[in-house]
């Protein structure tokens, strides 16, 4: 049996853990640079607030309604997510984090197991021990488990497929809301007379493969209780990209190098965590769009790509390639607002094909040892404790006390309660 567990209003719930005064209060969380509303709790939604709203447009409305607004604190959210998954792993040897607030938990198919009771126990423990409210969907397939999780609010936070009137539920569930279908496929299905999950469950498999590809084929099987999606299959990344919008326009090359070093290390860290290596590196550099006038002379967008001699996860080599690419596309006279790096053509590092004409086995062995040591130090003492020297080309704080232009602007950032010793709350 598969449990799909989702944190309710996860970002807002994380912000409320160490703020008991926010119980029952509307909370909103913003994207990088405090630009767009990315998450809301139910109290905030009840006021008519929506995800995707531009904060400067709704700021007055939020103030009038007493909405508590926070900058996105991803360090806190990731740590709370980690704690939840540790809790889930007590119930199963196989847990699959799907996103920062969602996980699939695989339980053995016991004949006399009370899965609903197990779900309630996990739900109660998550709230009692980690102070995060969760919803649990229970079903024999991942697609049905996701569906049950959406329905869980009607059943007190726990929804078990085995306890439902299945045909009635499928007939009342919109096909466009099925995991893996989406708007474009839903439009195709509508033209074929398929409007509900019940319609899709009874859709011929040959037509599903013809009109919806292999993904749709598997979705039909999943709706009929047949496991067709492999575990972790949807998490296999083909590329890993990292980038941030700057708080202010950046004109200097050295400051762009500093930002690129930061983002490259983050991307390589994620890639190494998956045991992967990349063959291709791409860098994107861009200014902001000018929406006010027809004059586009201040705009500039460009990208460059390079192939490494062989697949690599060695940060210095990847960063050196990225800086060369950025140097090739950098132009003076522009105020840049964003830089991105993308690591492409990922493959299992253990199976990566070395360069046939270059005998650098000793060097590769040394590089892997260096990166492993850096990974261990950063894991123990904090992300970025060991970093490339390029990361220090410009200081994060200017002489006048202001942050560097490339640093994200997060004026309403909450403390990193669980990961920074200086932010641990003091109890009097």
mmCIF file of N, CA and C in Angstrom, residues 269-396:
data_model
loop_
_atom_site.group_PDB
_atom_site.id
_atom_site.type_symbol
_atom_site.label_atom_id
_atom_site.label_comp_id
_atom_site.label_asym_id
_atom_site.label_seq_id
_atom_site.Cartn_x
_atom_site.Cartn_y
_atom_site.Cartn_z
ATOM 1 N N UNK A 269 26.334 20.603 -5.815
ATOM 2 C CA UNK A 269 25.970 19.919 -4.563
ATOM 3 C C UNK A 269 24.747 19.028 -4.771
ATOM 4 N N UNK A 270 23.743 19.546 -5.462
ATOM 5 C CA UNK A 270 22.534 18.753 -5.734
ATOM 6 C C UNK A 270 22.863 17.582 -6.652
ATOM 7 N N UNK A 271 23.707 17.832 -7.642
ATOM 8 C CA UNK A 271 24.066 16.776 -8.576
ATOM 9 C C UNK A 271 24.840 15.668 -7.868
ATOM 10 N N UNK A 272 25.780 16.023 -7.022
ATOM 11 C CA UNK A 272 26.574 15.026 -6.314
ATOM 12 C C UNK A 272 25.714 14.230 -5.337
ATOM 13 N N UNK A 273 24.707 14.883 -4.760
ATOM 14 C CA UNK A 273 23.813 14.176 -3.829
ATOM 15 C C UNK A 273 23.069 13.054 -4.534
ATOM 16 N N UNK A 274 22.878 13.183 -5.834
ATOM 17 C CA UNK A 274 22.205 12.146 -6.618
ATOM 18 C C UNK A 274 23.192 11.144 -7.213
ATOM 19 N N UNK A 275 24.485 11.356 -6.964
ATOM 20 C CA UNK A 275 25.486 10.457 -7.519
ATOM 21 C C UNK A 275 25.676 10.626 -9.009
ATOM 22 N N UNK A 276 25.421 11.833 -9.508
ATOM 23 C CA UNK A 276 25.487 12.088 -10.949
ATOM 24 C C UNK A 276 26.698 12.929 -11.318
ATOM 25 N N UNK A 277 26.984 12.955 -12.599
ATOM 26 C CA UNK A 277 28.017 13.817 -13.182
ATOM 27 C C UNK A 277 27.456 14.407 -14.461
ATOM 28 N N UNK A 278 27.927 15.604 -14.835
ATOM 29 C CA UNK A 278 27.392 16.261 -16.031
ATOM 30 C C UNK A 278 28.446 16.298 -17.133
ATOM 31 N N UNK A 279 27.960 16.383 -18.354
ATOM 32 C CA UNK A 279 28.850 16.468 -19.511
ATOM 33 C C UNK A 279 28.798 17.863 -20.149
ATOM 34 N N UNK A 280 27.672 18.562 -19.949
ATOM 35 C CA UNK A 280 27.471 19.853 -20.603
ATOM 36 C C UNK A 280 27.117 20.905 -19.561
ATOM 37 N N UNK A 281 27.678 22.103 -19.726
ATOM 38 C CA UNK A 281 27.415 23.232 -18.827
ATOM 39 C C UNK A 281 26.865 24.388 -19.652
ATOM 40 N N UNK A 282 25.770 24.987 -19.172
ATOM 41 C CA UNK A 282 25.189 26.158 -19.832
ATOM 42 C C UNK A 282 25.067 27.295 -18.826
ATOM 43 N N UNK A 283 25.310 28.522 -19.312
ATOM 44 C CA UNK A 283 25.189 29.713 -18.479
ATOM 45 C C UNK A 283 24.271 30.700 -19.186
ATOM 46 N N UNK A 284 23.353 31.296 -18.429
ATOM 47 C CA UNK A 284 22.388 32.266 -18.957
ATOM 48 C C UNK A 284 22.573 33.586 -18.211
ATOM 49 N N UNK A 285 22.623 34.676 -18.959
ATOM 50 C CA UNK A 285 22.812 36.004 -18.384
ATOM 51 C C UNK A 285 21.740 36.926 -18.944
ATOM 52 N N UNK A 286 21.087 37.693 -18.081
ATOM 53 C CA UNK A 286 19.976 38.506 -18.581
ATOM 54 C C UNK A 286 19.762 39.761 -17.754
ATOM 55 N N UNK A 287 19.244 40.784 -18.424
ATOM 56 C CA UNK A 287 18.797 41.998 -17.759
ATOM 57 C C UNK A 287 17.305 41.855 -17.482
ATOM 58 N N UNK A 288 16.704 42.894 -16.953
ATOM 59 C CA UNK A 288 15.263 42.872 -16.724
ATOM 60 C C UNK A 288 14.542 43.327 -17.987
ATOM 61 N N UNK A 289 13.292 42.871 -18.161
ATOM 62 C CA UNK A 289 12.455 43.350 -19.256
ATOM 63 C C UNK A 289 12.056 44.796 -18.997
ATOM 64 N N UNK A 290 11.996 45.571 -20.054
ATOM 65 C CA UNK A 290 11.516 46.942 -19.955
ATOM 66 C C UNK A 290 10.062 46.977 -20.403
ATOM 67 N N UNK A 291 9.154 47.082 -19.447
ATOM 68 C CA UNK A 291 7.727 47.034 -19.768
ATOM 69 C C UNK A 291 7.113 48.421 -19.968
ATOM 70 N N UNK A 292 7.890 49.445 -19.732
ATOM 71 C CA UNK A 292 7.319 50.787 -19.729
ATOM 72 C C UNK A 292 7.374 51.455 -21.102
ATOM 73 N N UNK A 293 8.493 51.365 -21.794
ATOM 74 C CA UNK A 293 8.657 52.052 -23.080
ATOM 75 C C UNK A 293 8.965 51.050 -24.173
ATOM 76 N N UNK A 294 9.021 51.573 -25.389
ATOM 77 C CA UNK A 294 9.371 50.740 -26.542
ATOM 78 C C UNK A 294 10.880 50.656 -26.730
ATOM 79 N N UNK A 295 11.620 51.383 -25.923
ATOM 80 C CA UNK A 295 13.075 51.393 -26.029
ATOM 81 C C UNK A 295 13.649 50.128 -25.386
ATOM 82 N N UNK A 296 14.243 49.278 -26.193
ATOM 83 C CA UNK A 296 14.798 48.022 -25.688
ATOM 84 C C UNK A 296 16.325 48.060 -25.630
ATOM 85 N N UNK A 297 16.907 49.241 -25.702
ATOM 86 C CA UNK A 297 18.369 49.345 -25.751
ATOM 87 C C UNK A 297 19.021 48.894 -24.444
ATOM 88 N N UNK A 298 18.266 48.940 -23.346
ATOM 89 C CA UNK A 298 18.831 48.531 -22.063
ATOM 90 C C UNK A 298 18.669 47.059 -21.768
ATOM 91 N N UNK A 299 18.086 46.308 -22.697
ATOM 92 C CA UNK A 299 17.868 44.881 -22.493
ATOM 93 C C UNK A 299 18.959 44.047 -23.164
ATOM 94 N N UNK A 300 19.307 42.949 -22.516
ATOM 95 C CA UNK A 300 20.286 42.029 -23.099
ATOM 96 C C UNK A 300 20.060 40.648 -22.503
ATOM 97 N N UNK A 301 19.930 39.660 -23.359
ATOM 98 C CA UNK A 301 19.734 38.275 -22.932
ATOM 99 C C UNK A 301 20.652 37.392 -23.780
ATOM 100 N N UNK A 302 21.404 36.520 -23.120
ATOM 101 C CA UNK A 302 22.284 35.654 -23.893
ATOM 102 C C UNK A 302 22.593 34.398 -23.085
ATOM 103 N N UNK A 303 23.079 33.387 -23.788
ATOM 104 C CA UNK A 303 23.439 32.115 -23.153
ATOM 105 C C UNK A 303 24.579 31.486 -23.921
ATOM 106 N N UNK A 304 25.328 30.641 -23.248
ATOM 107 C CA UNK A 304 26.427 29.927 -23.891
ATOM 108 C C UNK A 304 26.527 28.538 -23.278
ATOM 109 N N UNK A 305 26.971 27.590 -24.095
ATOM 110 C CA UNK A 305 27.045 26.185 -23.679
ATOM 111 C C UNK A 305 28.395 25.605 -24.049
ATOM 112 N N UNK A 306 28.915 24.746 -23.189
ATOM 113 C CA UNK A 306 30.193 24.080 -23.466
ATOM 114 C C UNK A 306 30.113 22.629 -23.022
ATOM 115 N N UNK A 307 30.824 21.788 -23.733
ATOM 116 C CA UNK A 307 30.888 20.370 -23.387
ATOM 117 C C UNK A 307 32.216 20.087 -22.703
ATOM 118 N N UNK A 308 32.175 19.418 -21.582
ATOM 119 C CA UNK A 308 33.381 19.052 -20.854
ATOM 120 C C UNK A 308 34.071 17.883 -21.542
ATOM 121 N N UNK A 309 35.382 17.722 -21.348
ATOM 122 C CA UNK A 309 36.099 16.601 -21.978
ATOM 123 C C UNK A 309 35.508 15.242 -21.609
ATOM 124 N N UNK A 310 35.027 15.132 -20.386
ATOM 125 C CA UNK A 310 34.348 13.918 -19.935
ATOM 126 C C UNK A 310 33.403 14.307 -18.805
ATOM 127 N N UNK A 311 32.460 13.451 -18.492
ATOM 128 C CA UNK A 311 31.494 13.764 -17.441
ATOM 129 C C UNK A 311 32.215 14.013 -16.116
ATOM 130 N N UNK A 312 31.760 15.024 -15.398
ATOM 131 C CA UNK A 312 32.468 15.419 -14.179
ATOM 132 C C UNK A 312 31.505 15.927 -13.115
ATOM 133 N N UNK A 313 31.897 15.754 -11.856
ATOM 134 C CA UNK A 313 31.186 16.359 -10.725
ATOM 135 C C UNK A 313 32.167 17.165 -9.888
ATOM 136 N N UNK A 314 33.325 17.483 -10.486
ATOM 137 C CA UNK A 314 34.390 18.216 -9.793
ATOM 138 C C UNK A 314 34.114 19.708 -9.911
ATOM 139 N N UNK A 315 33.776 20.342 -8.801
ATOM 140 C CA UNK A 315 33.345 21.734 -8.791
ATOM 141 C C UNK A 315 34.326 22.697 -9.456
ATOM 142 N N UNK A 316 35.642 22.652 -9.175
ATOM 143 C CA UNK A 316 36.547 23.610 -9.821
ATOM 144 C C UNK A 316 36.505 23.551 -11.346
ATOM 145 N N UNK A 317 36.433 22.352 -11.912
ATOM 146 C CA UNK A 317 36.384 22.233 -13.375
ATOM 147 C C UNK A 317 35.090 22.797 -13.932
ATOM 148 N N UNK A 318 33.984 22.486 -13.285
ATOM 149 C CA UNK A 318 32.680 22.972 -13.763
ATOM 150 C C UNK A 318 32.591 24.487 -13.630
ATOM 151 N N UNK A 319 33.067 25.025 -12.496
ATOM 152 C CA UNK A 319 33.028 26.471 -12.290
ATOM 153 C C UNK A 319 33.933 27.194 -13.287
ATOM 154 N N UNK A 320 35.105 26.626 -13.563
ATOM 155 C CA UNK A 320 36.005 27.252 -14.538
ATOM 156 C C UNK A 320 35.345 27.329 -15.906
ATOM 157 N N UNK A 321 34.654 26.251 -16.309
ATOM 158 C CA UNK A 321 33.943 26.258 -17.590
ATOM 159 C C UNK A 321 32.819 27.291 -17.581
ATOM 160 N N UNK A 322 32.114 27.393 -16.453
ATOM 161 C CA UNK A 322 31.007 28.340 -16.350
ATOM 162 C C UNK A 322 31.501 29.781 -16.447
ATOM 163 N N UNK A 323 32.636 30.083 -15.815
ATOM 164 C CA UNK A 323 33.172 31.452 -15.866
ATOM 165 C C UNK A 323 33.630 31.797 -17.275
ATOM 166 N N UNK A 324 34.226 30.827 -17.965
ATOM 167 C CA UNK A 324 34.621 31.083 -19.370
ATOM 168 C C UNK A 324 33.392 31.388 -20.217
ATOM 169 N N UNK A 325 32.318 30.655 -19.984
ATOM 170 C CA UNK A 325 31.088 30.890 -20.742
ATOM 171 C C UNK A 325 30.524 32.272 -20.440
ATOM 172 N N UNK A 326 30.509 32.641 -19.157
ATOM 173 C CA UNK A 326 29.977 33.950 -18.806
ATOM 174 C C UNK A 326 30.831 35.070 -19.392
ATOM 175 N N UNK A 327 32.135 34.874 -19.401
ATOM 176 C CA UNK A 327 33.022 35.887 -19.972
ATOM 177 C C UNK A 327 32.729 36.087 -21.460
ATOM 178 N N UNK A 328 32.343 35.007 -22.138
ATOM 179 C CA UNK A 328 32.089 35.106 -23.582
ATOM 180 C C UNK A 328 30.803 35.851 -23.909
ATOM 181 N N UNK A 329 29.862 35.901 -22.964
ATOM 182 C CA UNK A 329 28.577 36.550 -23.250
ATOM 183 C C UNK A 329 28.393 37.863 -22.485
ATOM 184 N N UNK A 330 29.308 38.178 -21.573
ATOM 185 C CA UNK A 330 29.196 39.412 -20.800
ATOM 186 C C UNK A 330 29.437 40.630 -21.687
ATOM 187 N N UNK A 331 28.604 41.643 -21.519
ATOM 188 C CA UNK A 331 28.763 42.895 -22.248
ATOM 189 C C UNK A 331 28.690 44.046 -21.246
ATOM 190 N N UNK A 332 29.616 44.991 -21.373
ATOM 191 C CA UNK A 332 29.597 46.169 -20.506
ATOM 192 C C UNK A 332 28.386 47.041 -20.813
ATOM 193 N N UNK A 333 27.987 47.840 -19.816
ATOM 194 C CA UNK A 333 26.943 48.828 -20.047
ATOM 195 C C UNK A 333 25.538 48.380 -19.724
ATOM 196 N N UNK A 334 25.391 47.165 -19.216
ATOM 197 C CA UNK A 334 24.048 46.665 -18.876
ATOM 198 C C UNK A 334 23.933 46.428 -17.369
ATOM 199 N N UNK A 335 22.724 46.553 -16.873
ATOM 200 C CA UNK A 335 22.428 46.200 -15.494
ATOM 201 C C UNK A 335 21.780 44.817 -15.483
ATOM 202 N N UNK A 336 22.557 43.824 -15.106
ATOM 203 C CA UNK A 336 22.069 42.454 -15.123
ATOM 204 C C UNK A 336 21.241 42.161 -13.875
ATOM 205 N N UNK A 337 20.139 41.412 -14.071
ATOM 206 C CA UNK A 337 19.242 41.103 -12.968
ATOM 207 C C UNK A 337 19.178 39.612 -12.646
ATOM 208 N N UNK A 338 19.807 38.781 -13.479
ATOM 209 C CA UNK A 338 19.742 37.346 -13.190
ATOM 210 C C UNK A 338 20.841 36.603 -13.929
ATOM 211 N N UNK A 339 21.381 35.599 -13.256
ATOM 212 C CA UNK A 339 22.320 34.678 -13.892
ATOM 213 C C UNK A 339 21.936 33.260 -13.492
ATOM 214 N N UNK A 340 22.042 32.334 -14.426
ATOM 215 C CA UNK A 340 21.659 30.945 -14.165
ATOM 216 C C UNK A 340 22.725 30.014 -14.712
ATOM 217 N N UNK A 341 22.864 28.866 -14.064
ATOM 218 C CA UNK A 341 23.713 27.798 -14.583
ATOM 219 C C UNK A 341 22.893 26.532 -14.688
ATOM 220 N N UNK A 342 23.103 25.779 -15.741
ATOM 221 C CA UNK A 342 22.367 24.536 -15.958
ATOM 222 C C UNK A 342 23.366 23.426 -16.257
ATOM 223 N N UNK A 343 23.302 22.350 -15.499
ATOM 224 C CA UNK A 343 24.155 21.179 -15.711
ATOM 225 C C UNK A 343 23.332 20.150 -16.480
ATOM 226 N N UNK A 344 23.818 19.793 -17.662
ATOM 227 C CA UNK A 344 23.033 18.984 -18.599
ATOM 228 C C UNK A 344 23.764 17.671 -18.910
ATOM 229 N N UNK A 345 23.011 16.755 -19.507
ATOM 230 C CA UNK A 345 23.537 15.432 -19.881
ATOM 231 C C UNK A 345 24.066 14.707 -18.646
ATOM 232 N N UNK A 346 23.202 14.585 -17.649
ATOM 233 C CA UNK A 346 23.592 13.919 -16.409
ATOM 234 C C UNK A 346 23.618 12.407 -16.590
ATOM 235 N N UNK A 347 24.555 11.780 -15.916
ATOM 236 C CA UNK A 347 24.627 10.324 -15.927
ATOM 237 C C UNK A 347 25.190 9.846 -14.599
ATOM 238 N N UNK A 348 24.992 8.590 -14.327
ATOM 239 C CA UNK A 348 25.504 7.994 -13.100
ATOM 240 C C UNK A 348 27.024 8.138 -13.077
ATOM 241 N N UNK A 349 27.543 8.814 -12.042
ATOM 242 C CA UNK A 349 28.987 9.072 -11.996
ATOM 243 C C UNK A 349 29.792 7.775 -11.968
ATOM 244 N N UNK A 350 29.261 6.756 -11.311
ATOM 245 C CA UNK A 350 29.981 5.482 -11.213
ATOM 246 C C UNK A 350 30.101 4.786 -12.568
ATOM 247 N N UNK A 351 29.196 5.139 -13.505
ATOM 248 C CA UNK A 351 29.207 4.500 -14.822
ATOM 249 C C UNK A 351 29.666 5.450 -15.927
ATOM 250 N N UNK A 352 30.136 6.635 -15.556
ATOM 251 C CA UNK A 352 30.519 7.631 -16.558
ATOM 252 C C UNK A 352 31.689 7.147 -17.395
ATOM 253 N N UNK A 353 31.615 7.397 -18.683
ATOM 254 C CA UNK A 353 32.660 6.979 -19.616
ATOM 255 C C UNK A 353 33.815 7.963 -19.581
ATOM 256 N N UNK A 354 35.038 7.535 -19.225
ATOM 257 C CA UNK A 354 36.175 8.459 -19.193
ATOM 258 C C UNK A 354 36.663 8.785 -20.606
ATOM 259 N N UNK A 355 37.527 9.787 -20.691
ATOM 260 C CA UNK A 355 38.116 10.178 -21.971
ATOM 261 C C UNK A 355 39.088 9.087 -22.427
ATOM 262 N N UNK A 356 38.852 8.530 -23.607
ATOM 263 C CA UNK A 356 39.651 7.417 -24.111
ATOM 264 C C UNK A 356 41.110 7.800 -24.300
ATOM 265 N N UNK A 357 41.370 9.066 -24.658
ATOM 266 C CA UNK A 357 42.728 9.482 -25.012
ATOM 267 C C UNK A 357 43.422 10.261 -23.896
ATOM 268 N N UNK A 358 42.860 10.229 -22.720
ATOM 269 C CA UNK A 358 43.462 10.975 -21.608
ATOM 270 C C UNK A 358 43.531 10.069 -20.383
ATOM 271 N N UNK A 359 44.752 9.751 -19.959
ATOM 272 C CA UNK A 359 44.938 8.891 -18.801
ATOM 273 C C UNK A 359 45.079 9.766 -17.547
ATOM 274 N N UNK A 360 43.971 10.057 -16.924
ATOM 275 C CA UNK A 360 44.001 10.916 -15.734
ATOM 276 C C UNK A 360 43.330 10.232 -14.546
ATOM 277 N N UNK A 361 43.526 8.925 -14.454
ATOM 278 C CA UNK A 361 42.874 8.153 -13.394
ATOM 279 C C UNK A 361 43.292 8.638 -12.015
ATOM 280 N N UNK A 362 44.589 8.932 -11.832
ATOM 281 C CA UNK A 362 45.077 9.390 -10.537
ATOM 282 C C UNK A 362 44.468 10.740 -10.176
ATOM 283 N N UNK A 363 44.388 11.620 -11.185
ATOM 284 C CA UNK A 363 43.819 12.949 -10.957
ATOM 285 C C UNK A 363 42.342 12.851 -10.603
ATOM 286 N N UNK A 364 41.606 11.987 -11.306
ATOM 287 C CA UNK A 364 40.186 11.809 -11.012
ATOM 288 C C UNK A 364 39.981 11.293 -9.593
ATOM 289 N N UNK A 365 40.832 10.358 -9.182
ATOM 290 C CA UNK A 365 40.725 9.788 -7.850
ATOM 291 C C UNK A 365 40.954 10.864 -6.794
ATOM 292 N N UNK A 366 41.941 11.743 -7.030
ATOM 293 C CA UNK A 366 42.234 12.828 -6.093
ATOM 294 C C UNK A 366 41.075 13.827 -6.048
ATOM 295 N N UNK A 367 40.542 14.147 -7.234
ATOM 296 C CA UNK A 367 39.434 15.111 -7.288
ATOM 297 C C UNK A 367 38.208 14.605 -6.533
ATOM 298 N N UNK A 368 37.908 13.322 -6.693
ATOM 299 C CA UNK A 368 36.758 12.744 -5.993
ATOM 300 C C UNK A 368 36.971 12.768 -4.487
ATOM 301 N N UNK A 369 38.221 12.525 -4.056
ATOM 302 C CA UNK A 369 38.529 12.553 -2.629
ATOM 303 C C UNK A 369 38.364 13.971 -2.072
ATOM 304 N N UNK A 370 38.822 14.967 -2.857
ATOM 305 C CA UNK A 370 38.687 16.366 -2.428
ATOM 306 C C UNK A 370 37.219 16.745 -2.295
ATOM 307 N N UNK A 371 36.399 16.397 -3.291
ATOM 308 C CA UNK A 371 34.982 16.750 -3.263
ATOM 309 C C UNK A 371 34.256 16.019 -2.137
ATOM 310 N N UNK A 372 34.631 14.765 -1.873
ATOM 311 C CA UNK A 372 34.007 14.020 -0.779
ATOM 312 C C UNK A 372 34.314 14.674 0.562
ATOM 313 N N UNK A 373 35.569 15.136 0.720
ATOM 314 C CA UNK A 373 35.951 15.819 1.951
ATOM 315 C C UNK A 373 35.166 17.120 2.117
ATOM 316 N N UNK A 374 35.027 17.875 1.024
ATOM 317 C CA UNK A 374 34.260 19.129 1.066
ATOM 318 C C UNK A 374 32.792 18.863 1.411
ATOM 319 N N UNK A 375 32.241 17.805 0.825
ATOM 320 C CA UNK A 375 30.844 17.453 1.110
ATOM 321 C C UNK A 375 30.658 17.148 2.591
ATOM 322 N N UNK A 376 31.589 16.407 3.167
ATOM 323 C CA UNK A 376 31.489 16.036 4.582
ATOM 324 C C UNK A 376 31.588 17.265 5.486
ATOM 325 N N UNK A 377 32.524 18.162 5.162
ATOM 326 C CA UNK A 377 32.706 19.375 5.979
ATOM 327 C C UNK A 377 31.473 20.262 5.897
ATOM 328 N N UNK A 378 30.951 20.445 4.687
ATOM 329 C CA UNK A 378 29.767 21.296 4.525
ATOM 330 C C UNK A 378 28.536 20.684 5.179
ATOM 331 N N UNK A 379 28.461 19.354 5.146
ATOM 332 C CA UNK A 379 27.326 18.685 5.795
ATOM 333 C C UNK A 379 27.387 18.854 7.307
ATOM 334 N N UNK A 380 28.604 18.888 7.854
ATOM 335 C CA UNK A 380 28.768 18.982 9.308
ATOM 336 C C UNK A 380 28.678 20.411 9.821
ATOM 337 N N UNK A 381 29.291 21.350 9.087
ATOM 338 C CA UNK A 381 29.402 22.715 9.597
ATOM 339 C C UNK A 381 28.525 23.731 8.873
ATOM 340 N N UNK A 382 27.783 23.275 7.862
ATOM 341 C CA UNK A 382 26.871 24.195 7.185
ATOM 342 C C UNK A 382 27.221 24.400 5.731
ATOM 343 N N UNK A 383 26.185 24.530 4.905
ATOM 344 C CA UNK A 383 26.357 24.711 3.468
ATOM 345 C C UNK A 383 27.231 25.939 3.178
ATOM 346 N N UNK A 384 28.192 25.735 2.277
ATOM 347 C CA UNK A 384 29.051 26.840 1.873
ATOM 348 C C UNK A 384 30.202 27.119 2.810
ATOM 349 N N UNK A 385 30.373 26.289 3.865
ATOM 350 C CA UNK A 385 31.506 26.480 4.778
ATOM 351 C C UNK A 385 32.814 26.382 3.990
ATOM 352 N N UNK A 386 32.907 25.379 3.121
ATOM 353 C CA UNK A 386 34.008 25.262 2.173
ATOM 354 C C UNK A 386 33.468 25.671 0.813
ATOM 355 N N UNK A 387 34.069 26.671 0.191
ATOM 356 C CA UNK A 387 33.552 27.161 -1.087
ATOM 357 C C UNK A 387 34.700 27.642 -1.962
ATOM 358 N N UNK A 388 34.460 27.806 -3.266
ATOM 359 C CA UNK A 388 35.522 28.285 -4.164
ATOM 360 C C UNK A 388 35.956 29.698 -3.798
ATOM 361 N N UNK A 389 37.229 30.021 -4.046
ATOM 362 C CA UNK A 389 37.728 31.360 -3.760
ATOM 363 C C UNK A 389 37.005 32.426 -4.559
ATOM 364 N N UNK A 390 36.493 32.061 -5.726
ATOM 365 C CA UNK A 390 35.755 33.010 -6.562
ATOM 366 C C UNK A 390 34.551 33.566 -5.817
ATOM 367 N N UNK A 391 34.045 32.789 -4.874
ATOM 368 C CA UNK A 391 32.872 33.214 -4.105
ATOM 369 C C UNK A 391 33.164 34.462 -3.269
ATOM 370 N N UNK A 392 34.455 34.776 -3.058
ATOM 371 C CA UNK A 392 34.837 35.909 -2.215
ATOM 372 C C UNK A 392 35.318 37.120 -3.008
ATOM 373 N N UNK A 393 35.097 37.137 -4.314
ATOM 374 C CA UNK A 393 35.574 38.257 -5.125
ATOM 375 C C UNK A 393 34.939 39.576 -4.702
ATOM 376 N N UNK A 394 33.664 39.527 -4.327
ATOM 377 C CA UNK A 394 33.007 40.729 -3.797
ATOM 378 C C UNK A 394 32.367 40.375 -2.459
ATOM 379 N N UNK A 395 32.409 41.290 -1.523
ATOM 380 C CA UNK A 395 31.845 41.046 -0.200
ATOM 381 C C UNK A 395 30.327 41.111 -0.242
ATOM 382 N N UNK A 396 29.712 40.348 0.633
ATOM 383 C CA UNK A 396 28.252 40.345 0.696
ATOM 384 C C UNK A 396 27.716 41.664 1.243
#
